[in-house]
Amino acid sequence: MATEADAATELNLRREKSDLHHAHVEGGEDEVEENPQSVAVTQSAAPKKKKKKSKSKGQKGLGKPTGFEEYYVDVPVTPEEYNEEQDLYNESRTFSERIEMAIQRYKAKRNFDSERKELFDKYMSYGGIDTGPKMFSGGLDANMLANKTAAEIATMTATNFVGADKDSEGGSNASRLPQMFDVTTEKQIKSYTSIIRNFLNYLLHHDVCPEYKDQINAARSTCDLAEKELWACKQASLWLPGDFNTACSTIFGGYYANMYIGDQDWAKDLDIYKGMSTETATRIFKAGLAAQTTDEVINAFTTKSKENNLAVVSAVATGLEVTDLIKADDAVLEMYAAQKPSLKPLGRMKAKTWYNPTLPEEDMTEEEVAAAATLLEIKEYELWVEDEILDMCFVGMKFDATVRELNFGILYFDTIIGVHCSFYSLLPNETIIGWREPGPRLPPREKNVDGGVGGTGEEDGGDLDGDDEL
């Protein structure tokens, strides 16, 4: 019996050391035969326990609906919710109260990431709505909220509110998106505009402010327009002023003159804009002149050229609004295809003067202001631009540009500073974003006889003890 017990103990020890789960015992105390193949097969077949990966706090909630999906719609309002909202959004409440509560409830039903939150808060600021805790409201605890109604709780916990110094005039910041956020891709633009549209849909769905229904629908239409125009502006800003206008600028001493570095050995392998050579610029300019100009301009150009007197007669920094886009006709296309196949066909852009409302006002005297008021005339312009760029433009598009005129009647873009949507404007609330009513100023402190400053205007008494001598 002792021998059998010792053999069993030794066998268990040997099994633990080798970590083999299946061994066959043939004989007595010292004879143990193991089958390596059967052990390997058994080990590989044995299921391995997988450790459960715990999600970090930052990953919790990922994958859940955000409320900003393309085809997301709010669920129908229940009878209980309807009765509650009849009190929350009752027209007896001021617009400020209703919009504050609507924003609070809207944010609770949407999953905001940091980018969406930043855009939404900036959109609120354009409507005169501040973001942050209400000042001097004190802390909130369960006891304070226990006997409050839904409307009272929404008001007390709101983080977006209309300041006492704001009125109800608002607007959309869609035209400012390129200045505030990255709009490298069309997908980003659609994402940004969908956030604003999503909020406007919520206001309509819950009937928050029926008196502004027409304005909300107009704002939604602006969101639809912004999706198309913002991407078009982005593309046009990358391609303008185009080959013909760059050629003019290169030849006639404009912004692009003396910029060509393509003939430099050190620049040949660099992936940067190398400018336009004078030879290429001359070829593009003469092809465009032959394609689009009139006999009158051709004669003037020929005369000035023989006199060696081709020059710029005016240069003006101005805003422009596109009024018409005229692509190259069949005759122009045939000319380019037959004679200049490597060049891009040239069309025409008509525009009128536009005054950018966001530019700072010039510091002028009263006489200068009166004189400038008489000069605010609307001029008409016709500029030549490649067809492929005209495809990116639209009637109503606005530019900040420098336009030069040549002494034989041709206008050209020397630089394009900014490209804007048709609805680009300045909102009144935009001028006072972040502004606060200044607090009371302390009275000026008076100087003492010895030049020191005292709080009461009296001479300092020396050291803090009043003892001047040790």
Coordinates of N, CA and C in Angstrom, one line a residue, residues 96 153 175 183 298 428:
S96 N -35.6 84.0 -24.4 CA -34.4 83.7 -23.7 C -34.5 82.4 -22.8
I153 N -35.4 73.0 -13.1 CA -34.1 72.3 -13.1 C -33.3 72.7 -14.3
S175 N -20.4 80.9 -42.9 CA -19.4 81.5 -43.7 C -18.1 81.7 -43.1
V183 N -11.1 72.8 -43.1 CA -12.1 72.4 -44.1 C -11.3 71.8 -45.3
I298 N -6.9 94.6 -79.7 CA -5.7 94.1 -80.4 C -5.0 95.2 -81.0
P428 N -24.3 91.5 -36.3 CA -24.1 92.4 -35.2 C -23.5 91.8 -33.9

